[in-house]
Coordinates of C-alpha atoms in Angstrom, one line a residue:
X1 CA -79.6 -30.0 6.6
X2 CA -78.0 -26.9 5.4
X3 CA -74.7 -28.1 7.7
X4 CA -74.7 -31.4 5.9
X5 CA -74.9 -29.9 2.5
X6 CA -72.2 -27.9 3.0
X7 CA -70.1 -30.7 4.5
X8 CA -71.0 -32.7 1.0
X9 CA -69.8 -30.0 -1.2
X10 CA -66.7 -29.7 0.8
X11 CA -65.9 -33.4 0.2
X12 CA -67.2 -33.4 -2.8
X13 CA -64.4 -30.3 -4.2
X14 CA -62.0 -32.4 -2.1
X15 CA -62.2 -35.5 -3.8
X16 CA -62.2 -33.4 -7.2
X17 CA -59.1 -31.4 -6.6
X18 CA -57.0 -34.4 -5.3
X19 CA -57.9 -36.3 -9.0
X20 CA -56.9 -33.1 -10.7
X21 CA -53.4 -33.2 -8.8
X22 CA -52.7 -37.0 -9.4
X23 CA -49.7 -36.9 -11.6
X24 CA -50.7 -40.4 -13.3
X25 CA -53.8 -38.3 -14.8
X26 CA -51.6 -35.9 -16.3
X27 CA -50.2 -37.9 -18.9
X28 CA -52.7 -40.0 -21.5
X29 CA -52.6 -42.8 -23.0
X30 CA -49.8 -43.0 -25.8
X31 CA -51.6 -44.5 -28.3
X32 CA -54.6 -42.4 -28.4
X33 CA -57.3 -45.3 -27.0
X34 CA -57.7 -47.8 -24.1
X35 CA -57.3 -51.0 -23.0
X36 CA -56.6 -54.3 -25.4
X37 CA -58.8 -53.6 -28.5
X38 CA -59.0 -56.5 -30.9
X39 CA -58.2 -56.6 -34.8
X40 CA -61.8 -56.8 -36.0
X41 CA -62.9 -59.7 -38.3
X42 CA -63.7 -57.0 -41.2
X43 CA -60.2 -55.4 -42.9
X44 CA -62.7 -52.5 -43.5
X45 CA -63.1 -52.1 -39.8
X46 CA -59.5 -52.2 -39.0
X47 CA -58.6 -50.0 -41.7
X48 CA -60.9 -47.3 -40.1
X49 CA -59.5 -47.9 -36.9
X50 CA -56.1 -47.3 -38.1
X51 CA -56.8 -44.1 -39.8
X52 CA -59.0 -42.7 -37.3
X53 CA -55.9 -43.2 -34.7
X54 CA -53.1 -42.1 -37.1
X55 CA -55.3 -38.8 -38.9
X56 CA -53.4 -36.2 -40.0
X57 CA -50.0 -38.2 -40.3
X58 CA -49.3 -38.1 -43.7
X59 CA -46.1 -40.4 -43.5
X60 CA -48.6 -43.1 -42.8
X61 CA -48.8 -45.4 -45.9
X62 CA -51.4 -48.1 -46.6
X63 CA -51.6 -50.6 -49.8
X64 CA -54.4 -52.6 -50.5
X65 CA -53.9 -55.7 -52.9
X66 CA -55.2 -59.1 -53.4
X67 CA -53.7 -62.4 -52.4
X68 CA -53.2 -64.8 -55.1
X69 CA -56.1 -62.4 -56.8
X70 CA -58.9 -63.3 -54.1
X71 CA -58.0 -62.3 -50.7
X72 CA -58.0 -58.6 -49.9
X73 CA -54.8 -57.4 -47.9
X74 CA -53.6 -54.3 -46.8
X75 CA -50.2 -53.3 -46.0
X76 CA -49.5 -50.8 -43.9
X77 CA -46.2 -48.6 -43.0
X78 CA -44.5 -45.4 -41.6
X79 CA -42.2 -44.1 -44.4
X80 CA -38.9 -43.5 -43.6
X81 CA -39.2 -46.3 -40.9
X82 CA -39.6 -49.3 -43.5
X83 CA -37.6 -50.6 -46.1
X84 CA -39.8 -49.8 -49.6
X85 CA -38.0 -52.0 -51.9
X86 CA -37.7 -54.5 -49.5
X87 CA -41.5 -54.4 -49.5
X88 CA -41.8 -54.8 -52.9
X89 CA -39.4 -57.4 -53.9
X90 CA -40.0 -59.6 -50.8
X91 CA -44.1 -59.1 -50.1
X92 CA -46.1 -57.9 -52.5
X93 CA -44.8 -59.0 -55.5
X94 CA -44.7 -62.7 -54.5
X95 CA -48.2 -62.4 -52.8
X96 CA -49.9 -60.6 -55.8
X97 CA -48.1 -62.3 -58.7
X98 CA -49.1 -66.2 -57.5
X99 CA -52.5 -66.5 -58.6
X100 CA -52.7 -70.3 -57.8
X101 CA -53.0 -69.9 -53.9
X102 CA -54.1 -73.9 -51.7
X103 CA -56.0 -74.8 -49.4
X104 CA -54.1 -74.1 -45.9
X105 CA -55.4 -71.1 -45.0
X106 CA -54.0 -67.6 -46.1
X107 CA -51.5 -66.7 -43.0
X108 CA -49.7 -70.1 -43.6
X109 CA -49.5 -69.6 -47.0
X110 CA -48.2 -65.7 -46.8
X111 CA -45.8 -67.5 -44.8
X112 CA -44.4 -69.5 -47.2
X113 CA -44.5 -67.3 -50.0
X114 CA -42.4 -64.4 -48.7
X115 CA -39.1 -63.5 -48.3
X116 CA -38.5 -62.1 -44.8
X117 CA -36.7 -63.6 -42.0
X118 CA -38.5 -62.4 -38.9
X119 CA -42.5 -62.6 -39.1
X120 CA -44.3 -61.8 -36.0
X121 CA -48.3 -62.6 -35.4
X122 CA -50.2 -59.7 -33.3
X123 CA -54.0 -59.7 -32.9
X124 CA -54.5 -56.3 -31.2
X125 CA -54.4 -52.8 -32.0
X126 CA -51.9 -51.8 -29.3
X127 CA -49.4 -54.4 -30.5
X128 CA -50.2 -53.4 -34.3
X129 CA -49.5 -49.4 -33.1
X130 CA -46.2 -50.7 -31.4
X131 CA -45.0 -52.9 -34.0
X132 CA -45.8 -49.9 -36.5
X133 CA -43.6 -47.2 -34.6
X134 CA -40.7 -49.8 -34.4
X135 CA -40.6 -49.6 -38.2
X136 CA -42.0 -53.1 -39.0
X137 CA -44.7 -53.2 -42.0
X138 CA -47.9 -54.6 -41.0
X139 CA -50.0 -57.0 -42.6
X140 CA -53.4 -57.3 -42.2
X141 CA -56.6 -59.6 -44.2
X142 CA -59.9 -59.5 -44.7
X143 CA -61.7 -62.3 -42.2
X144 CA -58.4 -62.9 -40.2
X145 CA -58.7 -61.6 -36.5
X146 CA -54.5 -61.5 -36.5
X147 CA -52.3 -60.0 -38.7
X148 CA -48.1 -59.9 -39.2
X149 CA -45.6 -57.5 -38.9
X150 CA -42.7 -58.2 -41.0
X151 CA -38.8 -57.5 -39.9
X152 CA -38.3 -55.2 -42.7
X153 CA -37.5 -51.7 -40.4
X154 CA -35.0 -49.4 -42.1
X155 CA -34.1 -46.0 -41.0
X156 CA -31.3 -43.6 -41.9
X157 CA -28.5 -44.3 -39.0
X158 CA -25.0 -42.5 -38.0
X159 CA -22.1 -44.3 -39.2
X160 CA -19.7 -45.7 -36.1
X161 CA -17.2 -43.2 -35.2
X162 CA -14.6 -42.6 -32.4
X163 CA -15.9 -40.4 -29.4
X164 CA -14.9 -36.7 -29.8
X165 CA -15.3 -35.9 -26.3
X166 CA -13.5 -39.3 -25.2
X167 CA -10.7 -39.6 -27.7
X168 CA -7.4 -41.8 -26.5
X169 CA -3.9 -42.4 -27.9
X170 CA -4.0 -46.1 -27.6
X171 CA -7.3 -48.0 -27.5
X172 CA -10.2 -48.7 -29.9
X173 CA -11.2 -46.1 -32.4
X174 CA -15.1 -47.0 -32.1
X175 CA -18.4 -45.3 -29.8
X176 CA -22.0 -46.4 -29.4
X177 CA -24.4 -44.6 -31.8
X178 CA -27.8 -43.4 -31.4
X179 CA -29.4 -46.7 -32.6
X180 CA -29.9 -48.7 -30.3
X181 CA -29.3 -52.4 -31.8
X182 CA -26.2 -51.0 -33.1
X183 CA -24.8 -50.4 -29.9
X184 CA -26.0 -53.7 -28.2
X185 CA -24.6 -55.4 -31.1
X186 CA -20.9 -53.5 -30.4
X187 CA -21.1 -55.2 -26.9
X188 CA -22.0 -58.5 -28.1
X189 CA -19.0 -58.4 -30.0
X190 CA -16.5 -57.5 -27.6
X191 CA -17.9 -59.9 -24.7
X192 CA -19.0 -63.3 -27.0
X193 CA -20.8 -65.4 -24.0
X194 CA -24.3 -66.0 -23.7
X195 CA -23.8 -64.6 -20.1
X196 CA -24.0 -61.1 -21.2
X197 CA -27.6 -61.0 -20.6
X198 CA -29.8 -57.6 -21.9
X199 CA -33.0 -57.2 -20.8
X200 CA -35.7 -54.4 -22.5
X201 CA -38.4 -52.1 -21.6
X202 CA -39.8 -49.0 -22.6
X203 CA -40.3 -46.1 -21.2
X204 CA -42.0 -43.2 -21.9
X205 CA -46.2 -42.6 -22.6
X206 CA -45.7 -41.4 -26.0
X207 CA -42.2 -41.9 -27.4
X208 CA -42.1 -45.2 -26.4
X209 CA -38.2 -45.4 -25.8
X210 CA -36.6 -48.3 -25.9
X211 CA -33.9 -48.7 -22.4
X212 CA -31.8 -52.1 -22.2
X213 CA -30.4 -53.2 -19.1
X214 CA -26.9 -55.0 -19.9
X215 CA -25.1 -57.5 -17.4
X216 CA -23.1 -60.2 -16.9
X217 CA -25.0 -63.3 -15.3
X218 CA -22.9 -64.4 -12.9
X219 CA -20.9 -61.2 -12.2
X220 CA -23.3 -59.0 -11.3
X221 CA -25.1 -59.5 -8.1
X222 CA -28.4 -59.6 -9.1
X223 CA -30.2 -57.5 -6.5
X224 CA -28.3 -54.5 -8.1
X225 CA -30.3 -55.4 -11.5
X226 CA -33.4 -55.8 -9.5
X227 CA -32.7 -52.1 -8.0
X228 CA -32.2 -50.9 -11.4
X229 CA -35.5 -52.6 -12.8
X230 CA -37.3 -51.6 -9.6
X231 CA -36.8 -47.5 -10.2
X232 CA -36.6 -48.1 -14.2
X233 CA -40.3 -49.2 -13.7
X234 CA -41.0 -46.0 -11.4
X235 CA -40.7 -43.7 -14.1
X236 CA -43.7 -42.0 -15.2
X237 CA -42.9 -39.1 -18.1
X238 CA -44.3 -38.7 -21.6
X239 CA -41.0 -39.0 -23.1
X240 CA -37.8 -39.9 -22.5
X241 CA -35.0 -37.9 -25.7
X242 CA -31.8 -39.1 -24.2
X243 CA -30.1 -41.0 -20.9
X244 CA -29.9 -38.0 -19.2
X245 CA -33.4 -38.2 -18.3
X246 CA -33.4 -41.7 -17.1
X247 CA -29.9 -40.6 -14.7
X248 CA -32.0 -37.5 -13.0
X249 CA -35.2 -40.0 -12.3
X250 CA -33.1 -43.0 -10.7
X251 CA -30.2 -41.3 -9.0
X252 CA -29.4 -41.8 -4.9
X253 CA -28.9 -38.6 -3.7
X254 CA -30.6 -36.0 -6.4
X255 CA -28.9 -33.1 -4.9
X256 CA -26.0 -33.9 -5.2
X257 CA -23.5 -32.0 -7.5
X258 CA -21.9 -35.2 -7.8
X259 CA -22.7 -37.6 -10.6
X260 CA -23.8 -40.6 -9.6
X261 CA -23.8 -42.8 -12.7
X262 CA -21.3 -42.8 -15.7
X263 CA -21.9 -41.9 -18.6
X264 CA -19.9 -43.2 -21.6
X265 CA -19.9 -43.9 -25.3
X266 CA -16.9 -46.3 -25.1
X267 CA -17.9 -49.5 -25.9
X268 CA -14.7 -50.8 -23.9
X269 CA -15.5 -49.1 -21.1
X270 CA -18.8 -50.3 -20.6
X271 CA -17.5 -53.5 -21.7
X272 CA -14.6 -53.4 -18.7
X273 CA -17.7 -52.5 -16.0
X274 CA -19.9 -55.2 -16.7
X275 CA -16.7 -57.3 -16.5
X276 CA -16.1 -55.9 -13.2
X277 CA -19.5 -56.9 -11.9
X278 CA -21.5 -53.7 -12.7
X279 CA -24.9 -52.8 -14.9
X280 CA -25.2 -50.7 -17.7
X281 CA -28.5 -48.7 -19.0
X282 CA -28.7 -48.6 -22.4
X283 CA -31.4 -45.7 -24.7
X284 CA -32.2 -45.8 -27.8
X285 CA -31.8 -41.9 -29.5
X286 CA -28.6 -41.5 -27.6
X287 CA -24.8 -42.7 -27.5
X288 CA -24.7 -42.5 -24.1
X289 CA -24.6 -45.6 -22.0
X290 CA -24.8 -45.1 -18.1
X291 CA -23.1 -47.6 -15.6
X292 CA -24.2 -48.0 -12.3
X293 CA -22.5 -48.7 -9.5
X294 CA -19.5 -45.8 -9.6
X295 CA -17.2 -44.0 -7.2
X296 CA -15.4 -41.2 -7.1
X297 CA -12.6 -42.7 -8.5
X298 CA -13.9 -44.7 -11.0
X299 CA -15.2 -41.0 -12.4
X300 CA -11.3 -40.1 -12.2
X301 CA -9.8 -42.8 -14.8
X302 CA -9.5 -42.8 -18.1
X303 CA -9.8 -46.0 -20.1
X304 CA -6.2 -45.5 -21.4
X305 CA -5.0 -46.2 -18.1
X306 CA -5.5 -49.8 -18.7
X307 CA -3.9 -50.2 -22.3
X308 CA -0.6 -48.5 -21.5
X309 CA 2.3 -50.1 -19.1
X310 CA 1.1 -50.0 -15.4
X311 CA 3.9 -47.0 -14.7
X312 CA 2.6 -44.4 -17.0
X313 CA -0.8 -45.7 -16.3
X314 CA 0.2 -45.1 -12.5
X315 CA 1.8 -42.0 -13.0
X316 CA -0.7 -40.9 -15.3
X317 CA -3.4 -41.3 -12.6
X318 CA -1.4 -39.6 -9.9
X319 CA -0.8 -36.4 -12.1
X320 CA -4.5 -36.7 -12.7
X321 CA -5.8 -36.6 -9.1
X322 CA -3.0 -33.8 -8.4
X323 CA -4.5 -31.5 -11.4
X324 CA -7.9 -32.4 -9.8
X325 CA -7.3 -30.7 -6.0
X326 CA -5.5 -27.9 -8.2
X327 CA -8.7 -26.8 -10.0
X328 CA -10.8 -27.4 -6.9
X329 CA -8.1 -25.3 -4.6
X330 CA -5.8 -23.4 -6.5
X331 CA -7.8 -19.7 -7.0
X332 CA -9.3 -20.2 -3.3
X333 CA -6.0 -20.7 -2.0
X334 CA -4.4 -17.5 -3.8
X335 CA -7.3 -15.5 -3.0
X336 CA -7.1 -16.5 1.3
X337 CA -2.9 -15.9 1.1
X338 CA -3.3 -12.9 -0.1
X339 CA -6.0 -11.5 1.7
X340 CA -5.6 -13.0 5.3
X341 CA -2.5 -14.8 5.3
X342 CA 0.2 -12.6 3.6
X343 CA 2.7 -13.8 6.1
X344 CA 3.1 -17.3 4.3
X345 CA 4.5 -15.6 1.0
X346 CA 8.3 -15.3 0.4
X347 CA 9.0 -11.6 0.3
X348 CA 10.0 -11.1 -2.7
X349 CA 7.5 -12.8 -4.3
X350 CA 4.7 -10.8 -2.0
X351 CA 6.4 -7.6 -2.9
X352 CA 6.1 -8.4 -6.8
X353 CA 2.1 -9.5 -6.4
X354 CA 1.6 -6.1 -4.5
X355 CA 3.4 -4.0 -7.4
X356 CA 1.2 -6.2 -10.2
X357 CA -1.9 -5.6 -7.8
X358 CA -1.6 -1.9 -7.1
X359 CA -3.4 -0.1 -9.7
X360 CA -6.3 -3.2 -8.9
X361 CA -9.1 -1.5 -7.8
X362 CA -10.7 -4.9 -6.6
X363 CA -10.6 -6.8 -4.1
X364 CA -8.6 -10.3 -4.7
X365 CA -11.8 -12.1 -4.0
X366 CA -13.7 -10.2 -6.5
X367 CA -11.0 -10.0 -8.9
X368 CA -10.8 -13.8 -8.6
X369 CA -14.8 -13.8 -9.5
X370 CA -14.6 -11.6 -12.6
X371 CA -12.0 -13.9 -13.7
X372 CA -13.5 -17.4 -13.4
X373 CA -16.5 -16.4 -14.5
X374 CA -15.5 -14.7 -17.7
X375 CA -13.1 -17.8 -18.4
X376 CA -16.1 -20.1 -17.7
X377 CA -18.2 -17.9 -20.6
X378 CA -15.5 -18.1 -22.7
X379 CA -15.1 -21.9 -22.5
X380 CA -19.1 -22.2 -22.9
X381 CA -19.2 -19.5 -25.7
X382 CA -16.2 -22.2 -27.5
X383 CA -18.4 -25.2 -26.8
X384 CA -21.2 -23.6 -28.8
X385 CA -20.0 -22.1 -31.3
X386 CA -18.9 -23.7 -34.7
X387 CA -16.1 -26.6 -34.4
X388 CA -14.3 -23.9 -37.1
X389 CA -14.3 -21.3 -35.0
X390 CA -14.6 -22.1 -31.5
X391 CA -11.4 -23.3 -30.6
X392 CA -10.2 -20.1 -32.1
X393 CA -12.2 -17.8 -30.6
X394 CA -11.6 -19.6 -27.1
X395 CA -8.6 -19.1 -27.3
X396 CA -7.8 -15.6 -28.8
X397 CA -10.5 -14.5 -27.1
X398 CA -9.0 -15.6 -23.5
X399 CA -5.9 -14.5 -24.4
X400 CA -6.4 -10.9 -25.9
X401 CA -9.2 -10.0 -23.0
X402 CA -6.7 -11.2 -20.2
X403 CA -3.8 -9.0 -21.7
X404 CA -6.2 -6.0 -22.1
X405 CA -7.6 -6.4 -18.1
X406 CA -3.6 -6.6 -17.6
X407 CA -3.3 -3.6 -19.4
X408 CA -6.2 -1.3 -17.9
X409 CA -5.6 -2.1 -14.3
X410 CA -8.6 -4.5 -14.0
X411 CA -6.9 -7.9 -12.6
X412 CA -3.6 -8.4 -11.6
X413 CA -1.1 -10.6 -13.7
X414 CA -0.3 -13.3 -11.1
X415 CA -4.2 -13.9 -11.0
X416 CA -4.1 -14.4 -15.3
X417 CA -2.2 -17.0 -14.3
X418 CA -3.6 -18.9 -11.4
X419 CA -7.1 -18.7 -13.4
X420 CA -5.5 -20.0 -16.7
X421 CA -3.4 -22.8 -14.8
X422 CA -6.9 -23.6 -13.0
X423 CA -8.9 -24.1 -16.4
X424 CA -5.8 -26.4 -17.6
X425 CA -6.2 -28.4 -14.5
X426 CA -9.9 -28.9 -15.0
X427 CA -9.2 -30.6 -18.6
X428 CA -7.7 -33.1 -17.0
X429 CA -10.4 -34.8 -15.5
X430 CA -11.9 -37.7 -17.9
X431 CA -15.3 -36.9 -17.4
X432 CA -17.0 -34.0 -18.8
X433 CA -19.9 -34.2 -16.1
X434 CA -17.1 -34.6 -13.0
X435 CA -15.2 -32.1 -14.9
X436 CA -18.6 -29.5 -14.5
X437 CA -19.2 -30.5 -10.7
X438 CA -15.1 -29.6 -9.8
X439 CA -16.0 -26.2 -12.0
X440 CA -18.9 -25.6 -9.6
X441 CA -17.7 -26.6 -6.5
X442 CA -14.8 -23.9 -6.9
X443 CA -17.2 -20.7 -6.5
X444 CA -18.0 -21.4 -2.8
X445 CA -14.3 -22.0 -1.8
X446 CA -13.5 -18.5 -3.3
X447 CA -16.4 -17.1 -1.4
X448 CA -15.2 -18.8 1.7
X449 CA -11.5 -18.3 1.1
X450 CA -12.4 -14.8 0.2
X451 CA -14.2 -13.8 4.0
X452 CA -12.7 -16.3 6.3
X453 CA -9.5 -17.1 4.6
X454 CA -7.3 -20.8 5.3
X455 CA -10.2 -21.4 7.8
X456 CA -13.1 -21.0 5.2
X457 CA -11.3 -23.2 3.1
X458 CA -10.9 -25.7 5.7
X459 CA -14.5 -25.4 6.0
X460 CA -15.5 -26.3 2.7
X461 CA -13.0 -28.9 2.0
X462 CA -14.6 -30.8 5.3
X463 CA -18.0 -30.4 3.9
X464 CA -17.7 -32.0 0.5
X465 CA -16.0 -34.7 2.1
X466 CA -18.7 -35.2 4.7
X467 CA -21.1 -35.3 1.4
X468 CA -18.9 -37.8 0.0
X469 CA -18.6 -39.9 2.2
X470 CA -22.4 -39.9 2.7
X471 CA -22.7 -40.4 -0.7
X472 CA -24.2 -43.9 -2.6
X473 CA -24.5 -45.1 -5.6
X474 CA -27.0 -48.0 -5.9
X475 CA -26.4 -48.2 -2.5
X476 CA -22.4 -48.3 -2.9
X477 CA -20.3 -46.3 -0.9
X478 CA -19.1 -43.2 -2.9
X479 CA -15.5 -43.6 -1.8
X480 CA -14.9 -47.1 -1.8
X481 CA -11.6 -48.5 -2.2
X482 CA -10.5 -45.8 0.4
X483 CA -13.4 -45.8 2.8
X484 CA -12.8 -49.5 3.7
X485 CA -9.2 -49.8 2.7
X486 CA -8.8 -52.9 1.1
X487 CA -5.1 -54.1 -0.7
X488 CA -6.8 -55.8 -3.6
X489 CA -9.1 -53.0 -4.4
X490 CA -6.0 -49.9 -3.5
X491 CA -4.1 -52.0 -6.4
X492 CA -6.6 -50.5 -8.9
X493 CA -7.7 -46.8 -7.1
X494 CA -4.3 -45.1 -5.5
X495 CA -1.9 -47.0 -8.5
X496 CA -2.5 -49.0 -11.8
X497 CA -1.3 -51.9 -10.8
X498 CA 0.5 -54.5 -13.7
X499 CA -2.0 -56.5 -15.2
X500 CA -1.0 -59.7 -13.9
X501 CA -1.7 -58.9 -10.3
X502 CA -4.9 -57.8 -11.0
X503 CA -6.7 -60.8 -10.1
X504 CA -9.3 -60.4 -7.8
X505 CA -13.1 -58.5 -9.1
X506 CA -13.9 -55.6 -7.2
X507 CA -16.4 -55.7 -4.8
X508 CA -19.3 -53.9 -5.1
X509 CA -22.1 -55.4 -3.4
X510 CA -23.6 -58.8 -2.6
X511 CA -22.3 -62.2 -4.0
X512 CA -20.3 -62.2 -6.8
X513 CA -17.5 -64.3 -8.5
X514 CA -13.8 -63.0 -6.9
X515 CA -11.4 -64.4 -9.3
X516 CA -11.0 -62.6 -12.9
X517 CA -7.7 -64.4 -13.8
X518 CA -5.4 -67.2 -12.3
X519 CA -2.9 -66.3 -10.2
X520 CA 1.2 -66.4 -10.7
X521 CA 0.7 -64.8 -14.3
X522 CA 4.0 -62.7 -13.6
X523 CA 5.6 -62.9 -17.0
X524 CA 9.2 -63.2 -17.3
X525 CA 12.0 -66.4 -18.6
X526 CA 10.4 -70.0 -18.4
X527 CA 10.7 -71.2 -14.8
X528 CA 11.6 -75.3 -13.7
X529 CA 8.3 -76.0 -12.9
X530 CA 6.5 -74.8 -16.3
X531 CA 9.1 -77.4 -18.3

């Protein structure tokens, strides 16, 4: 007996500690109660209810009147969330004013009385909670077991400007904002047919954040949407404050340094995937829009390359991917020559570095270390700071500490200049986040450049682009275009191609529709058989 009690207790602290670990009991209910409760019969009772879930939030308003000076009403808001005036003008003055009411009921009357294009009926407290933290007034009566939530949300919003962190020479001026029917609206405008399909959802237990998936019926190959849908719907997190979130909880391969998705506030550029047969993940609170499938190459252009002529577009993109290898390689390749491999300098040239690097105390690999990593603070310390003064200090500050470590024999001229060309060469990568990963990646070559020289190198080179190639996004090869080499898709990864051979879609996955334009659009003098 004693055996069996103890084996009781034992299960018993089991079953107890595996409820205490279950994630999905970590995180309550949003809205403070459970399951579907009803609007009572009584507006007393739902007023209680309301209060008793939204005590101590003083920005909650309510307003009780009469309907046509018999029916008792209450209207209830968030401020800051609902237009006031609009309230006014449109609701209760018209309701409280008309004294003559008829015999059709109350609802159908309200109906008819005010001013407000979009009227939704709701008859339970979890769609009166949601309707309330969208910004939509709620109207509730006395012996009514439904009320209405009016369209009359109005919030304070950022005005429409152009990207800072994506600004272009020639292309348009405009980025997504952090409301989120603003910047659904800026794609509706750019791509005009009822194809472009967006689909919503929320996420999150207790902000309740609104995600759009945007896509091109048609286009996209619709397992890919499904995918995105399918781990959109796995997410289980009180809150979601910007698309980052959503990009760590759905990504392929989460330890990867690469990114995976891409993040934009280009309206164009989103617009130009979804034309190319991809998805993109829109959040409300945050310009940021996130397109999935990518590759590695689509992180490496720039939206400009498609709005100038196809040969500075092409040459444009070359210099690009040249810059790229230079601030991946460049300081792991100076530190391995002149460590292990002084025999592939120019003499000259070594005896100069040797005379600059003789008063060095350091070794070229940690000399190369200090250097990075103090021109890394000094770019994060600009980033930071005020827009008035960080460029400044960035730069002064990069300049006067590099001539003073010149100057007391702590680093060597010639490695000034291989770090400063390095941090050029990483500005010219497009994408911040791709920018970041190059920035990373560069620390292990200069460890492995620094102890096993060309071979280290070597080493670490074949090792990203083992990852790479293992790499997927949405189950899309990482390096497609070159992986499978294709002629139609190399016209649009190795070169810019003109616009008029650009016909065929790339090809991402699945079905999908091939042509994007007809074909023999060569421009040039009017041929015999166009007369």
């Amino acid at each position: 007996m004693r055996g069996q009690r103890l084996l009781n207790r034992l299960f018993t602290l089991f079953k107890s500690s595996k409820n205490r670990t279950n994630p999905a009991s970590l995180i309550p209910n949003a809205a403070g109660h459970s399951g579907e409760q009803k609007l009572s019969l009584h507006l007393q009772q739902n007023d209680q209810t309301l209060r008793t879930i939204y005590a101590n939030c003083s920005d909650v308003i309510y307003r009780s009147f009469l309907i046509a000076g018999r029916t008792k009403a209450m209207l209830v808001y968030i401020d800051g969330l609902a237009d006031s005036q609009g309230l006014e003008d449109y609701v209760i003055a018209p309701l409280m004013n008309d004294t003559t009411g008829d015999g059709t009921g109350i609802k159908p009357f309200v109906e008819r009385k005010i001013s407000v294009s979009q009227v939704n009926e709701f008859s339970t407290i979890p769609e009166c909670i949601e309707y309330l933290s969208g910004g939509y007034p709620v109207l509730l009566f006395d012996h009514e077991v439904s009320g209405l939530a009016l369209g009359l949300s109005k919030w304070e919003k950022r005005s429409i400007e152009e990207p800072a962190a994506e600004s272009l020479i020639r292309g348009p001026r405009e980025g997504f904002t952090e409301t989120l029917r603003t910047s659904t609206s800026q794609l509706r405008r750019i791509i005009k047919s009822p194809q472009l399909k967006m689909e919503a959802m929320k996420i999150g237990n207790y902000t309740q954040t609104n995600v759009v998936i945007a896509y091109v019926a048609g286009l996209v190959d619709m397992t890919l949407v499904e995918e995105i849908k399918t781990r959109l719907n796995r997410i289980q997190i009180d809150g979601v404050l910007e698309s980052g979130y959503i990009e760590e909880m759905i990504e392929d391969n989460p330890y990867s340094p690469f990114p995976q998705l891409l993040s934009t506030e280009r309206p164009d550029v989103v617009c130009g995937c979804l034309l190319e047969g991809r998805a993109a993940i829109l959040v409300e609170g945050t310009p940021f829009v996130l397109v999935a499938p990518v590759t590695l190459f689509s992180l490496l252009q720039a939206a400009e390359d498609y709005y100038q002529r196809f040969w500075i577009g092409t040459a444009t993109r070359w210099l690009r991917y040249s810059f790229t290898l230079i601030s991946l390689l460049f300081p792991s390749l100076y530190v391995a020559v002149l460590t292990f491999h002084q025999e592939m300098v120019p003499g000259s040239l070594l005896i100069s570095m040797a005379s600059s690097r003789e008063a060095v105390p350091f070794p070229a690999l940690i000399e190369a270390l200090l250097m990075e990593i103090t021109f890394e603070a000094l770019r994060e310390a600009g980033i930071r700071l005020p827009k008035q003064i960080g460029a400044a200090i960035s730069i002064v500050g990069a300049l006067v500490i590099g001539q003073s470590a010149v100057q007391a024999g702590l680093v060597s001229a010639p490695m000034v200049i291989v770090v400063a060309i390095t941090g050029i060469s990483s500005f010219m990568v497009p994408r911040y986040i791709m920018g970041i990963t190059i920035r990373l990646l560069r620390f292990p070559l200069i460890f492995l450049a620094g102890t096993l020289g060309l071979l280290g190198i070597m080493m670490g080179v074949i090792a990203i682009v083992l990852h790479l190639c293992s790499l997927r996004s949405f189950g899309v090869p990482y390096l497609s275009g070159v992986s499978n080499p294709n002629l139609n898709q190399l016209k649009d990864v190795l070169i810019r191609a003109p616009r008029w051979m650009l016909n065929e879609r790339p090809h991402f996955a699945g079905m999908y529709d091939q042509y994007r334009q007809a074909p023999h659009q060569k421009p040039g003098p009017e041929r015999e058989d166009e007369k």
